[in-house]
Coordinates of C-alpha atoms and ligand atoms in Angstrom, one line a residue:
X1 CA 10.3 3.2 -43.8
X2 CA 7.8 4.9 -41.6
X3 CA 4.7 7.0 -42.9
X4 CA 5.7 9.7 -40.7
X5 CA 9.6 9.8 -41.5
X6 CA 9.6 12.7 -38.8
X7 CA 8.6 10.1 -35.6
X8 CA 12.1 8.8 -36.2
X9 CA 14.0 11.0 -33.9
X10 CA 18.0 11.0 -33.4
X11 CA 18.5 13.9 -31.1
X12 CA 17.2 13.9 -27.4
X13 CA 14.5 16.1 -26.4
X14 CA 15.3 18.5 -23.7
X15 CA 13.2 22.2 -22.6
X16 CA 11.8 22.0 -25.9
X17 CA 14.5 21.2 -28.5
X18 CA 15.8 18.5 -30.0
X19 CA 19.3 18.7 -28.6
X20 CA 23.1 16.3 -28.7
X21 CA 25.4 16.1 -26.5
X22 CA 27.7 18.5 -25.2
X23 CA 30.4 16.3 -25.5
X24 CA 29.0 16.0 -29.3
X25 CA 29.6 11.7 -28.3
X26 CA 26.7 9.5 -29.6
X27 CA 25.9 5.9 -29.5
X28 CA 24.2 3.2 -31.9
X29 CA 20.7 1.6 -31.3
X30 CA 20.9 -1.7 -33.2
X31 CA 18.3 -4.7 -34.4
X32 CA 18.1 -7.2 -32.5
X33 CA 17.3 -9.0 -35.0
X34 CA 20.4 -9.1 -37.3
X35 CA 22.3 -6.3 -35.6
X36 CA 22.0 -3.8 -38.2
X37 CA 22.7 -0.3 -36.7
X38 CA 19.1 1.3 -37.0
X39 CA 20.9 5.3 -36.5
X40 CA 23.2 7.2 -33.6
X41 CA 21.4 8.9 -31.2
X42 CA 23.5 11.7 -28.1
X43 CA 25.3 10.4 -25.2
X44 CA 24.2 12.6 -23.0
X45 CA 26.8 13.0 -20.2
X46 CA 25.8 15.1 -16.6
X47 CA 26.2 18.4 -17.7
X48 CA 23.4 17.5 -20.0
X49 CA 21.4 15.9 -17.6
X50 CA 21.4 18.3 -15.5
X51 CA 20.4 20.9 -17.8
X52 CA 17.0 18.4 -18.3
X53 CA 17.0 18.6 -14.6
X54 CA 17.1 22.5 -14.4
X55 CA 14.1 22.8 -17.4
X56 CA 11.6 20.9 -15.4
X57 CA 12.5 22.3 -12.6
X58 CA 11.9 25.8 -14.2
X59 CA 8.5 24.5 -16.3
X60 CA 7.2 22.8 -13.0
X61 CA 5.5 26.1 -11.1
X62 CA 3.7 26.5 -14.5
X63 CA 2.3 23.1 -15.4
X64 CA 1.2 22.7 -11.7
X65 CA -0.9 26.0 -11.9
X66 CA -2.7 25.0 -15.1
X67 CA -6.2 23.1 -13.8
X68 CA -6.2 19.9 -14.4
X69 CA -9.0 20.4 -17.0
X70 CA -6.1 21.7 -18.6
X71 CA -3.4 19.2 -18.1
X72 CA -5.9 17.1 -19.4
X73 CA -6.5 18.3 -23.2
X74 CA -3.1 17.9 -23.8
X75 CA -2.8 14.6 -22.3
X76 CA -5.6 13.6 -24.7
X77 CA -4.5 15.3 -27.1
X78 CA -1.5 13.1 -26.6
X79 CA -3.0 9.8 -26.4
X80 CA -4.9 10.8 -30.0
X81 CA -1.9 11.2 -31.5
X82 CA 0.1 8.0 -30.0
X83 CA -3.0 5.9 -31.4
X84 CA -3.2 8.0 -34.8
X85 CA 0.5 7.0 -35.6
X86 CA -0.2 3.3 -34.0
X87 CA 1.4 1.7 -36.6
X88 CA 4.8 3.8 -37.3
X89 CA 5.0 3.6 -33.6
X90 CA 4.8 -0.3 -33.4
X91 CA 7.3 -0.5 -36.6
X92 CA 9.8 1.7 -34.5
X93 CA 9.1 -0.1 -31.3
X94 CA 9.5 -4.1 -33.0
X95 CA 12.6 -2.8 -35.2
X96 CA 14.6 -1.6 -31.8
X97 CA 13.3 -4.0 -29.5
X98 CA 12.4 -7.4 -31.4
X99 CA 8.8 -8.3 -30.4
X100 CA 6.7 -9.4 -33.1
X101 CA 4.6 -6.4 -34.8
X102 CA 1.2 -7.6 -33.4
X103 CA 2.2 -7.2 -30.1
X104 CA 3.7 -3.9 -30.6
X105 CA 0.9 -3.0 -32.0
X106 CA -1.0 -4.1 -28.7
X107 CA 1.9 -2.4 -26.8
X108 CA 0.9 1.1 -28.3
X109 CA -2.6 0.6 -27.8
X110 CA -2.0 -0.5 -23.7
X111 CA 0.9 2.4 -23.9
X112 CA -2.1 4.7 -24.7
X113 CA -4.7 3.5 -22.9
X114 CA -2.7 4.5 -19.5
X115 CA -2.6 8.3 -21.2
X116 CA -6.1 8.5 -21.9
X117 CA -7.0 7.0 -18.1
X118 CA -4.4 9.8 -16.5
X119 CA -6.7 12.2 -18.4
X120 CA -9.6 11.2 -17.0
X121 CA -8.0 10.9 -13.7
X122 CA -6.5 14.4 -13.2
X123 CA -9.9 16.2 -12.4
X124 CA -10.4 14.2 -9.4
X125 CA -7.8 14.2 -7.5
X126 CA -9.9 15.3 -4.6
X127 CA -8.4 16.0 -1.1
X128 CA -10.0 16.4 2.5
X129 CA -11.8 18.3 4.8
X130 CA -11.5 16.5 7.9
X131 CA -14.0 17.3 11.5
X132 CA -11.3 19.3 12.8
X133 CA -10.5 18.6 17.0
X134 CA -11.0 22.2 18.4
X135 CA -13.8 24.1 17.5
X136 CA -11.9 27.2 16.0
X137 CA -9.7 25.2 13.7
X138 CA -10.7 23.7 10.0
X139 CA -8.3 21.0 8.2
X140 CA -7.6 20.4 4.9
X141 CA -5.5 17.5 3.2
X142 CA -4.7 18.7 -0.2
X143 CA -2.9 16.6 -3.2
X144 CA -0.4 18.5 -4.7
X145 CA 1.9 17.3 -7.5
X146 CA 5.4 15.9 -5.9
X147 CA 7.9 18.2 -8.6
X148 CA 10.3 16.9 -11.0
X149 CA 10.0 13.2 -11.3
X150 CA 12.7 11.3 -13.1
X151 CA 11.6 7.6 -14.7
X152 CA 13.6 5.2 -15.8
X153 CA 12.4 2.6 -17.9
X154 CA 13.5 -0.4 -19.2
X155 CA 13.4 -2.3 -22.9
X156 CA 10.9 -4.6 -22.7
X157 CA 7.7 -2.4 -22.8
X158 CA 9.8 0.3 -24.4
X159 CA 6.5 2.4 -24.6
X160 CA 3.9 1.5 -22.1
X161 CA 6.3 1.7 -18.8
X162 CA 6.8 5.1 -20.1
X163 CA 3.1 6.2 -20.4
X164 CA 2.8 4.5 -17.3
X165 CA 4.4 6.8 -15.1
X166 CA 4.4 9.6 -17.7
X167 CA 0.8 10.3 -17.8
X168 CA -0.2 9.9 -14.4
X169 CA 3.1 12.3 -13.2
X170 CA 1.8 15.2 -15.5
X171 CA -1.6 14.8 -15.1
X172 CA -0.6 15.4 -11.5
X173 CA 0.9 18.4 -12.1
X174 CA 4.6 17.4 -11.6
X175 CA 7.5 17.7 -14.6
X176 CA 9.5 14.7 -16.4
X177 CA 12.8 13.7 -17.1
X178 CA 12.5 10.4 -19.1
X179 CA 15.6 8.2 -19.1
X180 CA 15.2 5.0 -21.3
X181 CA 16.8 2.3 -21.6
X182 CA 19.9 2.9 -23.9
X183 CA 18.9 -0.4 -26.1
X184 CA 15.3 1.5 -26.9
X185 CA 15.3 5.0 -26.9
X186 CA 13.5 5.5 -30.5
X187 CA 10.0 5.1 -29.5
X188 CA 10.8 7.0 -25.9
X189 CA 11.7 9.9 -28.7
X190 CA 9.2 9.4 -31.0
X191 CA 6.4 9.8 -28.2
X192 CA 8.3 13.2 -27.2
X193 CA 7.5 14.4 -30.9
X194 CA 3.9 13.5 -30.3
X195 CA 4.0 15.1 -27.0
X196 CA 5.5 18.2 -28.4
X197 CA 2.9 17.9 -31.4
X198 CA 0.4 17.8 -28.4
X199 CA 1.4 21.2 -27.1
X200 CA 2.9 20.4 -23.8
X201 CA 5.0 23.7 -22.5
X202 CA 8.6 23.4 -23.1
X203 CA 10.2 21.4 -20.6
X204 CA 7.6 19.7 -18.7
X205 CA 8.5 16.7 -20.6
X206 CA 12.2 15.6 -21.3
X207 CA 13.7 12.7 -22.7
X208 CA 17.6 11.9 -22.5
X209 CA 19.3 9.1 -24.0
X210 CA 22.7 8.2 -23.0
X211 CA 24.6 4.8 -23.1
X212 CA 26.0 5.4 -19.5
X213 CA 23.0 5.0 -17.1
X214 CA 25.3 5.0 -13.9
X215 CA 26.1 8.3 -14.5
X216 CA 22.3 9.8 -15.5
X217 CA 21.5 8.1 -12.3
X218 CA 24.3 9.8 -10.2
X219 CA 23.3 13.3 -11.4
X220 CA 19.8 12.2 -11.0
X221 CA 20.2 10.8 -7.5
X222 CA 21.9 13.6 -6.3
X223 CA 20.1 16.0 -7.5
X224 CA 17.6 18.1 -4.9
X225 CA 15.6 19.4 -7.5
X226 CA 14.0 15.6 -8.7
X227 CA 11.8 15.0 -6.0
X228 CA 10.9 11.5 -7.2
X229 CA 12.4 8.2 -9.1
X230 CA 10.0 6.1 -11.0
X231 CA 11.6 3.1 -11.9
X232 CA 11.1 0.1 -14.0
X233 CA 14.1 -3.0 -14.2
X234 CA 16.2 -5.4 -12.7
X235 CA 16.3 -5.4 -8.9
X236 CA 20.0 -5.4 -9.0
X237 CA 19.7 -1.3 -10.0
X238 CA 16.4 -1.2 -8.0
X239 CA 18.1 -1.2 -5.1
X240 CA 21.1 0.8 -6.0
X241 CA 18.5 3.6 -6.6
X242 CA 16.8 2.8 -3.4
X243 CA 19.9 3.5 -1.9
X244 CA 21.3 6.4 -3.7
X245 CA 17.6 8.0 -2.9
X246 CA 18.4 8.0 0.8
X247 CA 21.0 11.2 0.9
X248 CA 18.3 13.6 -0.5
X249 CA 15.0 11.4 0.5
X250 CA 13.4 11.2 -2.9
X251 CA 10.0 9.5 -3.3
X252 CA 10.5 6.4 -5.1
X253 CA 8.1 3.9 -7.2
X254 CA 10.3 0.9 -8.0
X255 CA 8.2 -2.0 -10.8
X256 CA 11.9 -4.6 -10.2
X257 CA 11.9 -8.9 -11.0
X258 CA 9.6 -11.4 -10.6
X259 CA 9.5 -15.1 -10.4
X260 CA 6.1 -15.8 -11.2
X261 CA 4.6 -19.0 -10.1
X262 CA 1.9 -20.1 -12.4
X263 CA -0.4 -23.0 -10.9
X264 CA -2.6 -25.3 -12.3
X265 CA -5.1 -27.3 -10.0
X266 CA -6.3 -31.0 -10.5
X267 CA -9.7 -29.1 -10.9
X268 CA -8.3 -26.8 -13.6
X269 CA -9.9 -26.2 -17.3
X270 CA -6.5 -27.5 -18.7
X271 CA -7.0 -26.3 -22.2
X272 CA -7.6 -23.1 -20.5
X273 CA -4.4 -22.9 -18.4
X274 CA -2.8 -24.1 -21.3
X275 CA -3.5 -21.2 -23.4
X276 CA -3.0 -19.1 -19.8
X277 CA 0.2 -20.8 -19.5
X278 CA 1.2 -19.6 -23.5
X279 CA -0.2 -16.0 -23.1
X280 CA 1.9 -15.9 -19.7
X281 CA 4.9 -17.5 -21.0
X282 CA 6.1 -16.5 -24.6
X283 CA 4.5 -13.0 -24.9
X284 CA 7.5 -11.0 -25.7
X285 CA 10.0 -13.9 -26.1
X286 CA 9.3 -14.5 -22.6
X287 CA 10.9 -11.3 -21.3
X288 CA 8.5 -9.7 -19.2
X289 CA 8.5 -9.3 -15.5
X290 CA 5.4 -10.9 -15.0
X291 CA 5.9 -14.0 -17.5
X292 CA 4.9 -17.4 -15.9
X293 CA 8.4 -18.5 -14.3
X294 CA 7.5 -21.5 -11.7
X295 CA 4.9 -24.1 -13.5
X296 CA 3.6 -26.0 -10.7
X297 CA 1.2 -28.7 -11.8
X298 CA -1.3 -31.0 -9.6
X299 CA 0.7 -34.4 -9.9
X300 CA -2.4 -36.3 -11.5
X301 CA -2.8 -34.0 -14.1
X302 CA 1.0 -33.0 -14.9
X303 CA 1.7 -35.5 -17.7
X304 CA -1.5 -34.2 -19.8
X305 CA -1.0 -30.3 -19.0
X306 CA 2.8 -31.1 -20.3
X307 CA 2.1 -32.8 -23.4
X308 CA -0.3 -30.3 -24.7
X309 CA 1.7 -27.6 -23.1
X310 CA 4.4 -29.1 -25.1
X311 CA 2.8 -29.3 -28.6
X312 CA 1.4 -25.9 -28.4
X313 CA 5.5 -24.8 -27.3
X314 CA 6.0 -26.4 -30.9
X315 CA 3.5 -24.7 -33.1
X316 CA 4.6 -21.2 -31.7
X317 CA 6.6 -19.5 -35.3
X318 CA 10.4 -18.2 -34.7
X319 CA 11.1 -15.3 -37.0
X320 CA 12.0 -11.5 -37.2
X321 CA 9.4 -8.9 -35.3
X322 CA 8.7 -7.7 -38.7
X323 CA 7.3 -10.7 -40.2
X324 CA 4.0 -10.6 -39.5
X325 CA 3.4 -14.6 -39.0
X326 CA 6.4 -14.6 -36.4
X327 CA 4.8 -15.4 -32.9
X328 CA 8.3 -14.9 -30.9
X329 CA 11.1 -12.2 -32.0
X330 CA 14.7 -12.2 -31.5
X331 CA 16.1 -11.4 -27.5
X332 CA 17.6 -8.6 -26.7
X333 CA 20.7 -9.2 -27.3
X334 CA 23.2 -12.2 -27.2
X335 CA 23.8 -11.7 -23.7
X336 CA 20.2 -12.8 -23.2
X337 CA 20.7 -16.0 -25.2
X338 CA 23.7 -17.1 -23.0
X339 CA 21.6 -16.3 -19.8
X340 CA 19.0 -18.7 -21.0
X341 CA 21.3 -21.0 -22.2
X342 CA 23.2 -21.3 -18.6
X343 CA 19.8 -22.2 -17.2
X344 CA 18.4 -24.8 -19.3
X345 CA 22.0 -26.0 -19.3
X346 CA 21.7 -25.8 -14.9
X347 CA 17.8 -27.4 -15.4
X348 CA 19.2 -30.5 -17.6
X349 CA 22.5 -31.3 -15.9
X350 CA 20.3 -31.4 -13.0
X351 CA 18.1 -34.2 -13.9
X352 CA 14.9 -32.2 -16.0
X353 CA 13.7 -33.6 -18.8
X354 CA 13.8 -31.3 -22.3
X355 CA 10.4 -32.2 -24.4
X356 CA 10.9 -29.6 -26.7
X357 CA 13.5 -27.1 -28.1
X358 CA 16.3 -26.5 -25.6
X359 CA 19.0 -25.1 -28.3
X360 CA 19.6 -21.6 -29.9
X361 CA 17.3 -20.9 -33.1
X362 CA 18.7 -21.0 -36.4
X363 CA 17.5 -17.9 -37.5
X364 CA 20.8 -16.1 -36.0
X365 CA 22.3 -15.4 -33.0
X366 CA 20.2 -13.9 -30.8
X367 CA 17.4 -16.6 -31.6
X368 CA 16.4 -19.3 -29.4
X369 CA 13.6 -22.0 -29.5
X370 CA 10.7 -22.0 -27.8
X371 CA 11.3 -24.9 -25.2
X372 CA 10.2 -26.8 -22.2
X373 CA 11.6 -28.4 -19.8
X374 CA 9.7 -30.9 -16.9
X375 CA 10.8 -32.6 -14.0
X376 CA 12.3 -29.4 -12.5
X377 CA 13.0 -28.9 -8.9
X378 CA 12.9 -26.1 -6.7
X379 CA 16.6 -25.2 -5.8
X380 CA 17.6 -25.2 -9.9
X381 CA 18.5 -21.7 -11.1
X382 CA 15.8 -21.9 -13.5
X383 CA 13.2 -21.8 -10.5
X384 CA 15.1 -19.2 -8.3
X385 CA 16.2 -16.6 -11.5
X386 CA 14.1 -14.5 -14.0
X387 CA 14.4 -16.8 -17.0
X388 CA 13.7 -13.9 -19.2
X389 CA 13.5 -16.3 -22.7
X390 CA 10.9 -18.8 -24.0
X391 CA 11.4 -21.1 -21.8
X392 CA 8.8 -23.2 -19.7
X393 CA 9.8 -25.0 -16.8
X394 CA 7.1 -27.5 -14.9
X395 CA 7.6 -29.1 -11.7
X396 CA 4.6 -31.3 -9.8
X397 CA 3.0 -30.9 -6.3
X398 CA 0.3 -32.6 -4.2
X399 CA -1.4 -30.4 -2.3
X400 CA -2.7 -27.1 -2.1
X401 CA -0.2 -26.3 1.6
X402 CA 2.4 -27.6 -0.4
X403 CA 2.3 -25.3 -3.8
X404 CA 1.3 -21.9 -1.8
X405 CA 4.6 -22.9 0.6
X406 CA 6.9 -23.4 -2.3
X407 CA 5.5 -20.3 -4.6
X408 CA 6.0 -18.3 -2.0
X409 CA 9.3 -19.6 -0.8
X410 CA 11.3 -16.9 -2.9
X411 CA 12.4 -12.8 -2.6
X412 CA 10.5 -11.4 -5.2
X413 CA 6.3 -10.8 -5.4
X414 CA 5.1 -10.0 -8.4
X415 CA 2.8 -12.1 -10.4
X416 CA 1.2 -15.2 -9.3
X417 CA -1.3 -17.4 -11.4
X418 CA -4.1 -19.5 -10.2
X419 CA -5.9 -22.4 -12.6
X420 CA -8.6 -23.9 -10.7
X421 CA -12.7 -23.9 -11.0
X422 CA -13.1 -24.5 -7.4
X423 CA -15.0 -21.7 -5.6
X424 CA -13.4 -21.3 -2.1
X425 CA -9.5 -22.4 -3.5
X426 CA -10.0 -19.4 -6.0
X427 CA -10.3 -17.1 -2.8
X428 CA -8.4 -18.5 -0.8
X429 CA -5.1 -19.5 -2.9
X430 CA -4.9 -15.7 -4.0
X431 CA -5.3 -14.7 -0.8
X432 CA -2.5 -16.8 1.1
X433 CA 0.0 -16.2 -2.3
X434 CA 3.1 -13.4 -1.0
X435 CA 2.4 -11.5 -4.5
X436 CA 1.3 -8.1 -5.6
X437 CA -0.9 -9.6 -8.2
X438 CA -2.7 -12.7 -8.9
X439 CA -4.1 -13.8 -11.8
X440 CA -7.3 -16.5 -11.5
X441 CA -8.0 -18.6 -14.5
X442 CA -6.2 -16.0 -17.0
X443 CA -2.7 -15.6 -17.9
X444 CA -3.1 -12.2 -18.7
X445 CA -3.3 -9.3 -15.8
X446 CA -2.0 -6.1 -17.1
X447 CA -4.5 -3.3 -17.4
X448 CA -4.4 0.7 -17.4
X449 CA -7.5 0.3 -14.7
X450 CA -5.6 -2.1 -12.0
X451 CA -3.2 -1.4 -9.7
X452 CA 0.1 -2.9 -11.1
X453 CA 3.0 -3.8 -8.7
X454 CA 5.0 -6.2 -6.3
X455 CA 5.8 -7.2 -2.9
X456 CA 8.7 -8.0 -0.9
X457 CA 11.6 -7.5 -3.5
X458 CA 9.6 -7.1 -6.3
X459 CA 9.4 -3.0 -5.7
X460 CA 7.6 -0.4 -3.9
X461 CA 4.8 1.4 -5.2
X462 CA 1.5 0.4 -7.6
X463 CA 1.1 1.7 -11.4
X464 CA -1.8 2.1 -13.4
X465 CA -5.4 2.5 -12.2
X466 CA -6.5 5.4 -9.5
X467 CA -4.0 4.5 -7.3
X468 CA -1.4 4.9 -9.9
X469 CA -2.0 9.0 -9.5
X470 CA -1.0 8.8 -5.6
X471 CA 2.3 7.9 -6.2
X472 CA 2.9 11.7 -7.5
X473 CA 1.0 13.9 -5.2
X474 CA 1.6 14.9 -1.8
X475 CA -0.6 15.0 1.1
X476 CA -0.5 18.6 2.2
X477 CA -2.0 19.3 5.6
X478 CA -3.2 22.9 6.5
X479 CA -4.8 24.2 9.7
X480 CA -7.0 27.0 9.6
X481 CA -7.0 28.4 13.0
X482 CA -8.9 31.4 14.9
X483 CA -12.2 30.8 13.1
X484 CA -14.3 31.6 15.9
Ligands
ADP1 P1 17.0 -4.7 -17.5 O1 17.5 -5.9 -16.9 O2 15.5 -4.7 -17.8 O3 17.8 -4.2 -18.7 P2 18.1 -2.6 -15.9 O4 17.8 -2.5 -14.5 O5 19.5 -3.0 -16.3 O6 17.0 -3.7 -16.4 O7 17.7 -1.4 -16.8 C1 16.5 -0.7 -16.6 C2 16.8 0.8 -16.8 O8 17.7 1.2 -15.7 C3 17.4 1.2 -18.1 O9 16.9 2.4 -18.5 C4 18.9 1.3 -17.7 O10 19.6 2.1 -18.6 C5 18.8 1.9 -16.3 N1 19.9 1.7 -15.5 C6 20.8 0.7 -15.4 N2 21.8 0.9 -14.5 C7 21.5 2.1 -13.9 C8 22.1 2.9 -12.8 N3 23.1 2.4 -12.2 N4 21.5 4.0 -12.5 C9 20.4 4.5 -13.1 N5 19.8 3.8 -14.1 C10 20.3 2.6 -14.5

């Protein structure tokens, strides 16, 4: 199946080896698609984890020594390798997670990009010499690497949140336990054999699968050793880790939901928020955190935006990630397809109007059409939940107060998108929008060399880009005294 029949992993990778459980339990990863039970890999229960724990902790003093012109080779050395097995890696990723080959392909590609950035990164991490306050004193600020950093990462960018916080962490200088999510772990292992092919020291870069995440996160949590939790997922288990972070006051980076409001001005390029709108909306089936939730259009252009809107919906191809023509996989799983299905259900006993799709997909059960709903109002669960599926939903406003009120009346703060060739509105609308990132005229936002992240409950913390490297050094202060 894959050119390299050694990228397809089924043991965890922990201090070096390529380890099961203790417990000798392990768990399926299945196909989305039709189910099919790809291979077992360990279930990994706290003793386990905690022996990942105790090798980073060990490989840390090490890995932070090396200069970062060190650190560096192998990172590139990594991201060489990630891009030289590009296509076995996109295979893996679209056969355990469902997205359509060309975008894992695209996945791998952004997954290595934030490697090869981290690379160039770790040479500068310059720190201070500040005009000290007494004339016998000097002060430094140095950056030093936090320690063992623990990331947990979800299924929907099975690869790229784990470059994200991977790369920058050991270009830092700290150590990594990777925890992914139990519906994805093949590429997570996969990259570890690249990583190990790359020559990182034995245990400065772990990965443990297990199909009990509670418990990984209890040993984690409680652990004094991990001195930081990178996380990517639901808010729900954002702030559970928030919380269990308090009793040993880890450092935490949290990338949790959005409800991204995507809005399209009377003055807008339509054809080009259309396409915006379709790049926001159905990349990955819909299920990203920063997918276009909350369509707002300008009243006197709704009707138009939401007929082509609608007839692009249709030309969008249904079919297995495989397939190369397919333009939108399978969900995750069925459980998605009901969530979905309880929202357009909400949306249409509610008075919205379906102009397209609004059933499952007969290519099997975890299918479902690309669809799109108008006439939506504000307090529907479509508008206040992560829809998570191919779903558009469009509601009208009338003025510019108006929209920025309403997109911003909602907890999370993630994504926001802007459609308008006025000059001042595209300052101005970004500006007064509650979100961590706006997008103007484009749909698409995501890039190694931007800060990526939310507000309010959308998570702490920014990815990517140079501030990406902050969140795993410390600022150490040190007073040199007596220099008379
Ligand atoms: P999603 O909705 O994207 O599946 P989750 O928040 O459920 O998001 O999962 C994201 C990651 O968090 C996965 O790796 C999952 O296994 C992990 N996870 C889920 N529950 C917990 C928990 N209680 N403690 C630690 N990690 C958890």
């Amino acid at each position: 199946m894959l050119a390299v029949e050694d990228l397809l992993r089924d043991n965890a990778f922990v201090n070096g080896h390529w380890v099961s459980a203790d417990s000798g339990d392990r768990f399926a990863v299945t196909n989305p698609a039709d189910g099919a039970e790809l291979t077992t890999v360990p279930d990994l229960g706290p003793k386990d984890v905690d022996s990942a724990i105790n090798a980073a902790e060990a490989a840390f003093p090490a890995w932070s020594a090396r200069t970062a012109a060190q650190r560096a080779t192998l990172l590139r050395r990594w991201h060489d390798l990630v891009l030289a097995n590009e296509e076995d890696l996109a295979l893996l990723m679209t056969l355990e997670q469902g997205k359509p080959l060309k975008e894992s392909r695209g996945e791998i590609r952004y997954a290595a990009s934030f490697i090869a950035w981290f690379a160039e990164e770790a040479p500068r991490v310059y720190g201070d010499i500040i005009p000290p306050h007494m004339t016998d004193k000097r002060i430094l600020a140095l950056k030093q690497p936090v320690g063992v950093v623990a990331a947990i990462t979800p299924w929907n960018f099975p690869a790229a949140m784990i470059t994200r916080k991977v790369a920058p962490a050991l270009a830092a200088g700290c150590t990594v336990i990777i925890k992914p999510s139990e519906f994805t772990p093949l590429t997570a292992l996969a990259l570890a054999r690249l990583a190990e092919d790359a020559g990182f020291p034995a245990g400065v870069l772990n990965v443990i699968t297990t199909a009990d995440a509670a418990a990984a996160g209890e040993v984690i949590l409680s652990s004094p050793a991990v001195r930081k939790v990178s996380f990517t997922g639901s808010t729900r288990v954002g702030k559970l880790l928030l919380r269990g972070a308090a009793d040993t006051v880890k450092r935490v980076s949290l990338e949790l939901g959005g409800n991204a409001p995507f809005i399209v001005f009377d003055d807008a390029d339509l054809e080009a928020a259309v396409e915006g709108a379709v790049a926001s909306k159905y990349r990955n089936a819909g299920q990203t955190c920063v997918c276009a939730n909350r369509i707002y259009v300008h009243e006197r252009v709704a009707e138009e935006f939401t007929v082509r809107l609608t007839g692009r919906t249709r030309t969008l191809q249904v079919g297995p990630g495989v397939d190369e023509s397919s333009d939108i996989g399978p969900l995750i799983n069925e459980a998605a397809v009901a969530k979905v299905e309880r929202l357009v259900a909400d949306a249409r006993d509610r008075g919205a109007t379906l102009r397209t799709g609004g059933s499952r997909h007969a290519m099997g059960r975890t299918y479902y059409e690309p669809t799109l709903l108008s006439g939506i109002e504000d307090g529907m669960d479509i508008f206040q939940e992560e829809i998570f599926g191919p779903v558009s939903a469009i509601t009208t406003f009338r003025d510019e107060d108006e929209v920025i009120r309403r997109a911003n009346d909602t907890r999370y703060g993630l994504a926001a998108y802007v459609y308008t060739r006025e000059n001042a509105r595209s300052w101005r609308v970004p500006e007064a929008l509650e979100y961590g990132m706006v997008g103007v005229n484009t749909g698409m936002i995501s890039t190694a060399v931007a800060p990526f992240g939310g507000v309010k409950e959308s998570g702490i913390g920014r990815e990517g880009s140079k501030y990406g490297m902050d969140e795993y050094l410390e600022t150490k202060y040190v007073c040199l005294g007596g220099i008379e």
